[in-house]
Short mmCIF file of C-alpha atoms in Angstrom, two decimals:
data_model
loop_
_atom_site.label_atom_id
_atom_site.label_comp_id
_atom_site.label_asym_id
_atom_site.label_seq_id
_atom_site.Cartn_x
_atom_site.Cartn_y
_atom_site.Cartn_z
CA MET A 1 -60.95 21.96 6.84
CA HIS A 2 -57.91 23.90 8.15
CA PRO A 3 -55.09 24.12 5.53
CA LEU A 4 -52.60 22.30 7.75
CA GLN A 5 -55.05 19.48 8.42
CA CYS A 6 -55.61 19.18 4.67
CA VAL A 7 -51.90 18.93 4.04
CA LEU A 8 -51.42 16.24 6.70
CA GLN A 9 -54.31 14.23 5.28
CA ALA A 10 -52.84 14.36 1.78
CA GLN A 11 -49.39 13.47 3.09
CA ARG A 12 -50.65 10.22 4.58
CA CYS A 13 -51.49 8.98 1.10
CA LEU A 14 -47.94 9.38 -0.19
CA ARG A 15 -44.97 7.08 0.37
CA TRP A 16 -42.22 9.66 0.48
CA GLY A 17 -39.17 9.62 2.71
CA PRO A 18 -39.06 11.79 5.85
CA LEU A 19 -37.04 14.60 4.27
CA ALA A 20 -39.26 14.79 1.19
CA SER A 21 -42.36 14.78 3.41
CA VAL A 22 -41.10 17.72 5.44
CA SER A 23 -40.21 19.74 2.33
CA TRP A 24 -43.58 18.97 0.71
CA LEU A 25 -45.44 19.84 3.92
CA LEU A 26 -43.83 23.28 4.04
CA LEU A 27 -44.56 23.95 0.38
CA ARG A 28 -48.23 22.93 0.60
CA THR A 29 -48.74 24.93 3.83
CA CYS A 30 -47.36 28.07 2.18
CA ARG A 31 -49.63 27.58 -0.81
CA ALA A 32 -52.63 27.22 1.47
CA HIS A 33 -51.80 30.44 3.31
CA SER A 34 -51.08 32.31 0.08
CA GLY A 35 -54.71 32.09 -0.99
CA VAL A 36 -53.92 30.30 -4.27
CA ARG A 37 -56.83 28.06 -5.27
CA ASN A 38 -55.99 24.39 -4.91
CA SER A 39 -58.51 21.68 -5.72
CA ALA A 40 -56.69 19.19 -3.52
CA CYS A 41 -57.39 21.38 -0.50
CA PRO A 42 -60.95 22.79 -0.64
CA SER A 43 -61.84 25.44 1.96
CA PRO A 44 -65.46 26.18 2.85
CA GLU A 45 -64.28 29.03 5.11
CA ARG A 46 -62.66 31.12 2.35
CA ARG A 47 -63.78 34.49 3.74
CA GLN A 48 -62.32 33.75 7.13
CA GLU A 49 -59.06 32.76 5.46
CA ASP A 50 -58.96 36.01 3.47
CA GLY A 51 -59.32 37.93 6.71
CA VAL A 52 -56.51 35.96 8.29
CA TRP A 53 -54.30 36.54 5.24
CA LYS A 54 -54.92 40.33 5.28
CA ASP A 55 -54.15 40.46 8.99
CA PHE A 56 -50.96 38.44 8.40
CA SER A 57 -49.90 40.74 5.52
CA SER A 58 -50.37 43.85 7.62
CA ARG A 59 -48.36 42.42 10.51
CA LEU A 60 -45.66 41.29 8.11
CA ALA A 61 -45.34 44.80 6.64
CA THR A 62 -44.86 46.39 10.06
CA GLY A 63 -42.79 43.60 11.57
CA PRO A 64 -39.00 43.24 12.03
CA THR A 65 -36.74 43.48 9.01
CA PHE A 66 -33.75 41.31 8.09
CA GLN A 67 -31.40 43.95 9.55
CA HIS A 68 -33.20 43.60 12.91
CA PHE A 69 -32.18 39.94 13.09
CA LEU A 70 -28.59 40.76 12.15
CA ARG A 71 -28.38 43.32 14.96
CA SER A 72 -29.92 40.89 17.44
CA ALA A 73 -27.49 38.16 16.50
CA SER A 74 -24.51 40.42 17.25
CA VAL A 75 -25.60 41.10 20.82
CA PRO A 76 -23.66 38.76 23.14
CA GLN A 77 -25.81 36.59 25.37
CA GLU A 78 -25.04 36.65 29.07
CA LYS A 79 -24.00 33.33 30.56
CA PRO A 80 -23.91 32.36 34.22
CA SER A 81 -20.51 32.68 35.87
CA THR A 82 -19.04 29.19 36.18
CA PRO A 83 -15.60 27.56 35.86
CA ASP A 84 -14.32 27.10 32.31
CA VAL A 85 -16.82 24.51 31.09
CA GLU A 86 -17.94 24.12 27.51
CA ASP A 87 -21.62 23.86 26.60
CA PRO A 88 -22.81 20.50 27.93
CA PRO A 89 -24.35 17.80 25.75
CA PRO A 90 -28.17 17.62 25.94
CA TYR A 91 -28.11 14.78 28.48
CA LEU A 92 -25.93 16.68 31.00
CA THR A 93 -26.14 20.00 32.80
CA VAL A 94 -23.32 22.50 33.31
CA ASP A 95 -23.29 21.63 37.01
CA GLU A 96 -22.81 17.93 36.25
CA LEU A 97 -19.66 18.72 34.24
CA LEU A 98 -18.05 20.46 37.21
CA GLY A 99 -15.61 18.69 39.49
CA ARG A 100 -17.23 20.09 42.67
CA GLN A 101 -13.96 19.83 44.60
CA ARG A 102 -13.56 16.09 43.96
CA LYS A 103 -9.97 14.95 44.33
CA VAL A 104 -8.02 13.39 41.45
CA TYR A 105 -5.05 11.06 41.82
CA LEU A 106 -2.88 10.70 38.68
CA GLU A 107 -0.32 7.96 37.99
CA THR A 108 1.98 8.13 34.96
CA TYR A 109 3.57 5.16 33.17
CA GLY A 110 5.86 5.08 30.14
CA CYS A 111 7.57 7.77 28.10
CA GLN A 112 8.08 11.51 28.51
CA MET A 113 5.07 12.15 26.28
CA ASN A 114 2.91 10.56 28.96
CA VAL A 115 4.42 12.88 31.58
CA ASN A 116 3.37 15.81 29.39
CA ASP A 117 -0.05 14.24 28.76
CA THR A 118 -0.56 13.99 32.53
CA GLU A 119 0.05 17.72 32.85
CA ILE A 120 -2.41 18.41 30.01
CA ALA A 121 -5.11 16.20 31.52
CA TRP A 122 -4.67 17.83 34.91
CA SER A 123 -4.87 21.31 33.38
CA ILE A 124 -8.24 20.44 31.81
CA LEU A 125 -9.63 18.90 35.01
CA LYS A 126 -8.39 21.77 37.16
CA LYS A 127 -10.34 24.27 35.04
CA SER A 128 -13.44 22.15 35.58
CA GLY A 129 -13.21 22.44 39.35
CA TYR A 130 -11.33 19.29 40.37
CA LEU A 131 -8.63 19.22 43.04
CA ARG A 132 -5.44 17.16 42.89
CA THR A 133 -4.16 14.86 45.60
CA SER A 134 -0.98 12.86 46.08
CA ASN A 135 -2.72 10.60 48.59
CA LEU A 136 -4.40 7.63 46.91
CA GLN A 137 -6.58 6.93 49.97
CA GLU A 138 -8.35 10.29 49.79
CA ALA A 139 -8.87 10.29 46.00
CA ASP A 140 -12.35 10.35 44.45
CA VAL A 141 -10.98 9.76 40.94
CA VAL A 142 -7.93 7.66 40.01
CA LEU A 143 -6.53 8.12 36.50
CA LEU A 144 -3.72 5.97 35.06
CA VAL A 145 -1.87 7.49 32.11
CA THR A 146 -0.72 4.32 30.37
CA CYS A 147 1.89 2.98 27.97
CA SER A 148 1.30 0.25 25.38
CA ILE A 149 4.67 0.05 23.62
CA ARG A 150 5.45 -3.41 25.05
CA GLU A 151 3.50 -6.25 26.60
CA LYS A 152 5.24 -5.78 29.95
CA ALA A 153 4.00 -2.19 30.16
CA GLU A 154 0.41 -3.34 29.72
CA GLN A 155 0.80 -6.14 32.25
CA THR A 156 1.91 -3.54 34.80
CA ILE A 157 -1.42 -1.74 34.33
CA TRP A 158 -3.45 -4.95 34.63
CA ASN A 159 -1.69 -5.66 37.92
CA ARG A 160 -2.35 -2.14 39.14
CA LEU A 161 -6.05 -2.45 38.31
CA HIS A 162 -6.30 -5.53 40.52
CA GLN A 163 -4.92 -3.47 43.39
CA LEU A 164 -7.33 -0.60 42.71
CA LYS A 165 -10.25 -3.02 42.53
CA SER A 166 -9.64 -3.92 46.15
CA LEU A 167 -9.44 -0.24 47.09
CA LYS A 168 -12.72 0.45 45.30
CA SER A 169 -14.56 -2.42 46.99
CA LYS A 170 -13.48 -1.27 50.47
CA ARG A 171 -14.62 2.31 49.91
CA LEU A 172 -17.00 3.58 52.61
CA ARG A 173 -20.57 4.07 51.45
CA SER A 174 -20.60 7.45 53.15
CA ARG A 175 -18.13 8.71 50.54
CA VAL A 176 -18.79 9.33 46.85
CA PRO A 177 -18.04 6.22 44.73
CA LEU A 178 -14.43 5.90 43.58
CA ARG A 179 -14.05 6.31 39.81
CA ILE A 180 -11.14 4.72 37.95
CA GLY A 181 -9.99 5.72 34.47
CA ILE A 182 -7.46 4.46 31.93
CA LEU A 183 -5.90 7.19 29.79
CA GLY A 184 -3.44 7.16 26.91
CA CYS A 185 -2.08 4.47 24.60
CA MET A 186 -3.41 1.36 26.36
CA ALA A 187 -6.93 2.80 26.29
CA GLU A 188 -6.52 3.47 22.57
CA ARG A 189 -5.11 0.03 21.73
CA LEU A 190 -7.38 -2.24 23.75
CA LYS A 191 -10.53 -0.12 23.90
CA GLU A 192 -13.57 -2.20 24.89
CA GLU A 193 -11.37 -5.14 25.95
CA ILE A 194 -10.47 -3.15 29.06
CA LEU A 195 -14.10 -2.38 29.88
CA ASN A 196 -15.15 -5.98 29.35
CA ARG A 197 -12.22 -7.50 31.25
CA GLU A 198 -12.09 -5.09 34.17
CA LYS A 199 -15.52 -3.91 35.32
CA THR A 200 -13.77 -1.75 37.90
CA VAL A 201 -12.77 0.68 35.11
CA ASP A 202 -15.27 3.51 34.70
CA ILE A 203 -13.78 5.60 31.89
CA LEU A 204 -11.42 5.29 28.92
CA ALA A 205 -9.79 8.28 27.20
CA GLY A 206 -7.37 7.99 24.30
CA PRO A 207 -4.46 10.42 23.79
CA ASP A 208 -6.66 12.78 21.73
CA ALA A 209 -9.65 12.76 24.09
CA TYR A 210 -8.40 14.52 27.22
CA ARG A 211 -10.65 17.53 26.59
CA ASP A 212 -13.57 15.13 27.03
CA LEU A 213 -12.55 14.04 30.55
CA PRO A 214 -15.14 16.22 32.39
CA ARG A 215 -17.95 14.71 30.30
CA LEU A 216 -16.66 11.15 30.70
CA LEU A 217 -16.47 11.54 34.47
CA ALA A 218 -19.96 13.07 34.56
CA VAL A 219 -21.35 10.07 32.68
CA ALA A 220 -19.51 7.72 35.04
CA GLU A 221 -21.24 9.39 37.99
CA SER A 222 -24.51 7.88 36.76
CA GLY A 223 -23.01 4.42 37.12
CA GLN A 224 -22.27 3.89 33.43
CA GLN A 225 -18.92 3.15 31.79
CA ALA A 226 -17.81 5.92 29.42
CA ALA A 227 -15.19 5.97 26.67
CA ASN A 228 -13.74 8.24 24.02
CA VAL A 229 -10.90 6.74 22.00
CA LEU A 230 -11.34 8.72 18.78
CA LEU A 231 -8.05 9.74 17.14
CA SER A 232 -7.76 13.22 15.68
CA LEU A 233 -6.01 14.63 12.63
CA ASP A 234 -5.53 18.05 14.22
CA GLU A 235 -5.59 17.82 18.03
CA THR A 236 -2.34 19.17 19.52
CA TYR A 237 -3.66 20.78 22.75
CA ALA A 238 -1.90 23.95 21.60
CA ASP A 239 -4.24 26.14 23.69
CA VAL A 240 -3.90 24.02 26.85
CA VAL A 241 -1.18 25.21 29.19
CA PRO A 242 0.22 22.14 30.99
CA VAL A 243 0.31 22.42 34.77
CA GLN A 244 3.78 21.59 36.05
CA THR A 245 3.52 18.77 38.57
CA SER A 246 6.49 19.93 40.65
CA PRO A 247 6.63 23.60 41.66
CA SER A 248 10.35 23.28 42.43
CA ALA A 249 11.22 21.75 39.05
CA THR A 250 14.11 23.20 37.06
CA SER A 251 13.24 21.46 33.78
CA ALA A 252 10.09 20.82 31.76
CA PHE A 253 8.79 18.94 28.74
CA VAL A 254 7.13 20.85 25.91
CA SER A 255 5.13 18.82 23.40
CA ILE A 256 5.61 20.17 19.87
CA MET A 257 3.95 17.45 17.78
CA ARG A 258 1.89 14.30 18.19
CA GLY A 259 1.56 11.03 16.29
CA CYS A 260 3.82 9.34 13.75
CA ASP A 261 3.61 8.58 10.00
CA ASN A 262 6.67 6.31 9.74
CA MET A 263 4.73 3.03 10.10
CA CYS A 264 7.71 0.92 11.18
CA SER A 265 6.54 -2.68 11.10
CA TYR A 266 7.16 -3.31 14.82
CA CYS A 267 5.68 -0.12 16.22
CA ILE A 268 2.24 0.44 17.76
CA VAL A 269 2.52 4.26 17.96
CA PRO A 270 0.70 5.15 14.69
CA PHE A 271 -2.24 3.06 15.93
CA THR A 272 -2.34 4.49 19.46
CA ARG A 273 -1.22 8.09 18.81
CA GLY A 274 -2.50 8.61 15.28
CA ARG A 275 -1.10 10.59 12.36
CA GLU A 276 1.54 13.31 12.65
CA ARG A 277 0.38 16.84 13.39
CA SER A 278 2.37 19.73 14.80
CA ARG A 279 1.58 22.63 17.09
CA PRO A 280 1.81 26.17 15.72
CA VAL A 281 5.25 27.65 16.32
CA ALA A 282 3.76 30.69 18.06
CA SER A 283 2.09 28.60 20.79
CA ILE A 284 5.30 26.65 21.43
CA LEU A 285 7.40 29.80 21.76
CA GLU A 286 4.86 31.33 24.14
CA GLU A 287 4.98 28.26 26.39
CA VAL A 288 8.80 28.25 26.42
CA ARG A 289 8.84 31.99 27.28
CA LYS A 290 6.56 31.38 30.27
CA LEU A 291 8.81 28.55 31.47
CA SER A 292 11.83 30.83 31.16
CA GLU A 293 10.05 33.54 33.18
CA GLN A 294 9.36 30.93 35.88
CA GLY A 295 13.10 30.36 36.17
CA LEU A 296 13.33 26.93 34.53
CA LYS A 297 16.78 26.08 33.22
CA GLU A 298 16.07 23.28 30.75
CA VAL A 299 13.34 22.45 28.24
CA THR A 300 12.96 19.21 26.29
CA LEU A 301 10.97 19.42 23.07
CA LEU A 302 8.81 16.30 22.77
CA GLY A 303 7.29 14.32 19.94
CA GLN A 304 6.96 10.73 18.77
CA ASN A 305 9.01 11.83 15.75
CA VAL A 306 10.11 15.18 17.06
CA ASN A 307 12.43 16.28 14.25
CA SER A 308 9.78 15.73 11.57
CA PHE A 309 8.01 18.79 12.99
CA ARG A 310 6.08 20.75 10.35
CA ASP A 311 3.86 23.73 11.18
CA ASN A 312 1.38 24.28 8.35
CA SER A 313 -0.75 26.83 10.21
CA GLU A 314 0.92 29.80 8.48
CA VAL A 315 -0.36 29.96 4.88
CA GLN A 316 2.61 31.97 3.60
CA PHE A 317 4.96 29.11 4.48
CA ASN A 318 2.96 26.38 2.74
CA ASN A 319 5.14 26.48 -0.34
CA ALA A 320 6.31 23.68 -2.59
CA VAL A 321 9.74 23.29 -0.96
CA SER A 322 10.42 19.59 -0.41
CA THR A 323 11.62 18.12 2.87
CA ASN A 324 15.36 17.69 3.32
CA LEU A 325 16.18 14.25 4.70
CA SER A 326 19.44 12.87 6.01
CA ARG A 327 21.63 11.77 3.10
CA GLY A 328 20.71 8.30 1.82
CA PHE A 329 17.51 7.97 3.89
CA SER A 330 13.97 7.43 2.61
CA THR A 331 10.39 7.50 3.95
CA ASN A 332 7.47 5.07 3.86
CA TYR A 333 5.12 7.86 2.81
CA LYS A 334 4.83 10.42 0.03
CA ALA A 335 7.29 13.30 0.41
CA LYS A 336 5.78 16.24 2.33
CA GLN A 337 6.21 19.84 1.28
CA GLY A 338 6.04 23.28 2.87
CA GLY A 339 5.53 24.41 6.43
CA LEU A 340 7.90 25.64 9.12
CA ARG A 341 10.33 22.82 9.86
CA PHE A 342 12.19 21.65 12.94
CA ALA A 343 15.34 23.68 12.18
CA TYR A 344 13.30 26.90 12.24
CA LEU A 345 11.59 25.99 15.52
CA LEU A 346 14.86 24.95 17.17
CA ASP A 347 16.43 28.24 16.11
CA GLN A 348 13.57 30.30 17.55
CA VAL A 349 13.36 28.35 20.82
CA SER A 350 17.10 28.65 21.41
CA ARG A 351 16.91 32.46 21.09
CA ILE A 352 14.35 32.90 23.89
CA ASP A 353 16.78 32.44 26.76
CA PRO A 354 20.51 31.84 26.12
CA GLU A 355 20.77 30.44 29.67
CA MET A 356 18.06 27.82 29.13
CA ARG A 357 19.32 24.48 27.82
CA ILE A 358 17.35 22.92 24.96
CA ARG A 359 16.98 19.19 24.30
CA PHE A 360 14.66 17.20 22.03
CA THR A 361 13.40 13.63 21.88
CA SER A 362 12.63 11.25 20.28
CA PRO A 363 13.97 11.82 16.76
CA HIS A 364 14.21 9.60 13.68
CA PRO A 365 17.58 9.31 11.90
CA LYS A 366 16.04 10.29 8.56
CA ASP A 367 15.23 13.85 9.75
CA PHE A 368 18.73 15.21 10.43
CA PRO A 369 19.48 17.51 7.49
CA ASP A 370 22.63 19.64 7.62
CA GLU A 371 20.79 22.77 8.79
CA VAL A 372 19.73 21.00 12.02
CA LEU A 373 23.25 19.70 12.70
CA GLN A 374 24.79 23.11 11.99
CA LEU A 375 22.36 24.81 14.38
CA ILE A 376 23.16 22.37 17.18
CA HIS A 377 26.86 23.07 16.64
CA GLU A 378 26.46 26.86 16.65
CA ARG A 379 24.13 27.39 19.63
CA ASP A 380 25.69 26.99 23.05
CA ASN A 381 22.35 26.33 24.76
CA ILE A 382 21.33 23.46 22.45
CA CYS A 383 22.69 20.35 24.13
CA LYS A 384 25.30 18.47 22.10
CA GLN A 385 23.47 15.21 22.60
CA ILE A 386 21.53 13.31 19.94
CA HIS A 387 19.39 10.24 20.38
CA LEU A 388 19.71 8.23 17.16
CA PRO A 389 17.57 5.04 17.31
CA ALA A 390 19.18 2.35 15.16
CA GLN A 391 16.96 -0.59 16.25
CA SER A 392 19.25 -3.12 14.50
CA GLY A 393 22.71 -3.43 13.01
CA SER A 394 21.53 -5.75 10.23
CA SER A 395 20.44 -4.22 6.91
CA ARG A 396 18.18 -7.21 6.31
CA VAL A 397 16.37 -6.71 9.60
CA LEU A 398 16.21 -2.93 9.08
CA GLU A 399 14.43 -3.53 5.78
CA ALA A 400 11.95 -5.86 7.49
CA MET A 401 11.41 -3.18 10.11
CA ARG A 402 10.65 -0.60 7.36
CA ARG A 403 13.18 1.82 8.82
CA GLY A 404 14.13 3.49 5.54
CA TYR A 405 17.90 3.02 5.76
CA SER A 406 20.64 0.41 5.71
CA ARG A 407 23.40 -0.20 8.23
CA GLU A 408 25.90 1.51 5.91
CA THR A 409 23.71 4.62 5.56
CA TYR A 410 23.25 4.82 9.32
CA VAL A 411 26.99 4.56 9.97
CA GLU A 412 27.65 7.31 7.41
CA LEU A 413 25.21 9.55 9.30
CA ILE A 414 27.04 8.82 12.56
CA HIS A 415 30.35 9.92 10.99
CA HIS A 416 28.73 13.03 9.52
CA ILE A 417 27.21 14.01 12.88
CA ARG A 418 30.52 13.63 14.68
CA GLU A 419 32.26 15.72 12.03
CA SER A 420 29.56 18.42 12.25
CA ILE A 421 29.33 18.47 16.07
CA PRO A 422 32.69 17.65 17.68
CA GLY A 423 32.30 16.00 21.08
CA VAL A 424 28.65 15.10 20.50
CA SER A 425 27.10 12.52 22.85
CA LEU A 426 25.15 9.75 21.10
CA SER A 427 22.52 7.34 22.40
CA SER A 428 20.38 4.76 20.64
CA ASP A 429 17.57 2.17 20.86
CA PHE A 430 17.91 -1.48 19.85
CA ILE A 431 15.44 -4.35 19.55
CA ALA A 432 16.66 -7.91 20.00
CA GLY A 433 14.78 -10.94 18.71
CA PHE A 434 12.78 -9.26 15.95
CA CYS A 435 10.69 -11.52 13.69
CA GLY A 436 12.99 -13.68 11.56
CA GLU A 437 16.18 -12.33 13.17
CA THR A 438 19.06 -14.82 13.02
CA GLU A 439 22.17 -15.22 15.13
CA GLU A 440 24.15 -13.52 12.36
CA ASP A 441 21.76 -10.55 12.41
CA HIS A 442 22.18 -10.29 16.16
CA LEU A 443 25.98 -10.35 15.87
CA GLN A 444 25.77 -7.48 13.37
CA THR A 445 23.87 -5.45 15.95
CA VAL A 446 26.56 -6.22 18.54
CA SER A 447 29.25 -5.14 16.08
CA LEU A 448 27.40 -1.84 15.44
CA LEU A 449 27.40 -1.15 19.18
CA GLN A 450 31.13 -1.80 19.27
CA GLU A 451 31.80 0.33 16.17
CA VAL A 452 29.80 3.41 17.17
CA GLN A 453 30.65 3.36 20.90
CA TYR A 454 27.44 5.07 22.06
CA ASN A 455 27.43 7.01 25.30
CA MET A 456 24.17 5.32 26.26
CA GLY A 457 21.95 2.59 24.85
CA PHE A 458 18.42 1.32 25.46
CA LEU A 459 18.05 -2.36 24.58
CA PHE A 460 14.75 -4.21 24.51
CA ALA A 461 13.53 -7.70 23.69
CA TYR A 462 11.00 -7.67 20.86
CA SER A 463 7.40 -7.76 22.07
CA MET A 464 4.87 -9.36 19.71
CA ARG A 465 1.76 -7.20 19.27
CA GLN A 466 -1.56 -7.88 17.58
CA LEU A 467 -0.85 -5.24 14.94
CA SER A 468 2.75 -6.29 14.36
CA LYS A 469 3.82 -8.37 11.39
CA ARG A 470 4.34 -12.02 12.28
CA SER A 471 7.38 -14.00 11.31
CA ALA A 472 7.15 -15.93 8.05
CA THR A 473 9.14 -18.77 9.68
CA ASP A 474 6.85 -19.31 12.69
CA LEU A 475 3.36 -20.65 13.23
CA TYR A 476 1.08 -20.30 16.20
CA GLY A 477 -1.95 -22.00 17.70
CA ARG A 478 -3.73 -22.16 21.03
CA ASN A 479 -3.64 -24.84 23.70
CA ASP A 480 -6.56 -26.09 25.77
CA GLY A 481 -6.05 -23.23 28.17
CA ASN A 482 -6.46 -20.76 25.25
CA LEU A 483 -2.86 -19.59 25.53
CA LYS A 484 -1.05 -18.68 22.33
CA VAL A 485 1.74 -21.14 21.45
CA ILE A 486 4.41 -20.12 18.92
CA PHE A 487 6.57 -22.74 17.18
CA PRO A 488 8.79 -22.96 14.06
CA ASP A 489 7.23 -23.89 10.71
CA VAL A 490 9.30 -27.03 10.07
CA GLU A 491 8.70 -30.61 8.94
CA MET A 492 7.58 -33.07 11.60
CA GLU A 493 6.56 -36.69 12.03
CA ASP A 494 2.92 -37.63 11.40
CA VAL A 495 1.90 -40.17 14.08
CA THR A 496 -1.07 -41.35 11.99
CA ASN A 497 1.22 -42.21 9.04
CA SER A 498 4.43 -43.77 10.27
CA GLY A 499 7.52 -42.57 8.39
CA LEU A 500 5.70 -39.64 6.75
CA ARG A 501 7.07 -36.15 7.43
CA VAL A 502 4.74 -33.19 6.98
CA GLN A 503 4.42 -29.47 7.76
CA ALA A 504 1.56 -28.20 9.87
CA GLN A 505 -1.48 -26.81 8.08
CA PRO A 506 -4.38 -24.76 9.45
CA GLY A 507 -6.66 -27.11 11.39
CA ASP A 508 -3.92 -29.61 12.30
CA TYR A 509 -3.25 -30.72 15.86
CA VAL A 510 0.44 -30.68 16.78
CA LEU A 511 2.40 -31.52 19.91
CA VAL A 512 4.78 -28.75 21.00
CA LYS A 513 7.42 -28.95 23.71
CA ILE A 514 7.40 -25.61 25.56
CA THR A 515 10.83 -24.04 26.03
CA SER A 516 10.01 -20.49 27.16
CA ALA A 517 7.08 -18.35 28.24
CA SER A 518 5.97 -14.76 28.76
CA SER A 519 2.90 -13.60 30.68
CA GLN A 520 0.56 -14.34 27.76
CA THR A 521 2.55 -16.40 25.21
CA LEU A 522 4.28 -19.80 25.15
CA LYS A 523 7.12 -20.75 22.79
CA GLY A 524 8.58 -24.14 21.91
CA HIS A 525 9.61 -26.62 19.22
CA VAL A 526 7.22 -28.94 17.45
CA LEU A 527 7.30 -32.71 18.07
CA CYS A 528 4.73 -34.23 15.71
CA ARG A 529 1.35 -33.89 14.03
CA THR A 530 -1.32 -35.87 15.87
CA THR A 531 -5.01 -36.17 16.64
CA LEU A 532 -6.86 -35.34 19.84
CA LYS A 533 -7.28 -39.04 20.58
CA ASP A 534 -3.66 -39.96 19.89
CA SER A 535 -2.30 -36.93 21.74
CA ALA A 536 -3.54 -38.37 25.03
CA ALA A 537 -0.82 -41.02 24.86
CA TYR A 538 1.87 -38.34 24.98
CA CYS A 539 0.39 -36.31 27.81
#
């Protein structure tokens, strides 16, 4: 019997796992070839084996050495000349990853970060051989870079998809099928809900998956839906040079960090953009230099929490120096140490071109140490404008929001900024109607607006999200139409027990008079606890 056949026969009698079987198979095969006598593997053709072994030994002695393999490994392998495409996965070819002159139409919704993300996505697709078009009718691929910060933003995308569905259905069969993709925060938040709800969508790509767009589109060409919504701890697209969408532009956005660690209770960003990570300073400075050489006159440094920038790529700067926060402010996370901070980056960027104005957005009030304020005051090309999101003028609401400061601390920072930067322009964000907010809380916000006298303000009604904390004073259920109904948690009459007043419990049926509505939620005040049978009398 051949040694390998003997080994396989013996292996069948053992109940080892796959890995153990492979290891044992190799060991027993080597023993068989080594000529060591083994009673478990008798060989009637011993002489023939000895001849094979001698022949093997002689070839081994004259064969390649270990150094030969090292030299061979260092020789670069020639690759066919193609556009910049990474090695394809085993189920795709290099040619399938190429755009082959297909035309892409990009629409951008939401914040400045999405504008920058659009430029990054286009840069990646352009290198893969796609063309860009501003004419929706001639597009082969339509990509929507989406926002998910409020319910209204998402509803805008749902409405747009209905329009694109009609465009897709009317597409001529003589043309390649139209592919539609959802990119950015909405793709990250809703994930498979989009694919299940809108079959017209072919691909999903989260904010950290734009490098995967060529693969996703290649998979979609086979008629399958494709998605990548994995968040990254290190993706910053530092090596991707964004393609400016307007050749005549005089200003540009430069992304310096992504994600947010603040975990404010109302905010979806940590769940759609992931944890904070910053680009290396060197890559940011190189991008700003190129923009200056192109004649641009203004650059805005971008980040979800832009002034918490921290470049840890340089080992020599990863020391134990703690972060300096604004006086009286705190964080929701353990204090971070080391790295090149925002003050250093702002200093270096401002030195590149004294005639190029520098802005930054969106900051958090906690990250304005004195060195940042002093730098803004000293440099003529750093705009004397600071966006300082307050969100509320009530300390009680600020605590519920997990903002890390009180109204008094915020006002002290305002005074300190105005003392440090005379003539500074201030803007802010405010949320009205946060969970549990009272009329008194709202009046405190109004009084803060009057006290500070901002140059500009952005005011928004609170938008309930699935990952937001719900109010402790409200309950919700669903009506027959499966719409969410929100109502106060108060005592009510029980129609099955006259004169008894109760509070609703899980599983109860209650009658609610609707007083307001959004696109997906109803609100009202409760009338009574009832049963399905008794409720018919009221309807």
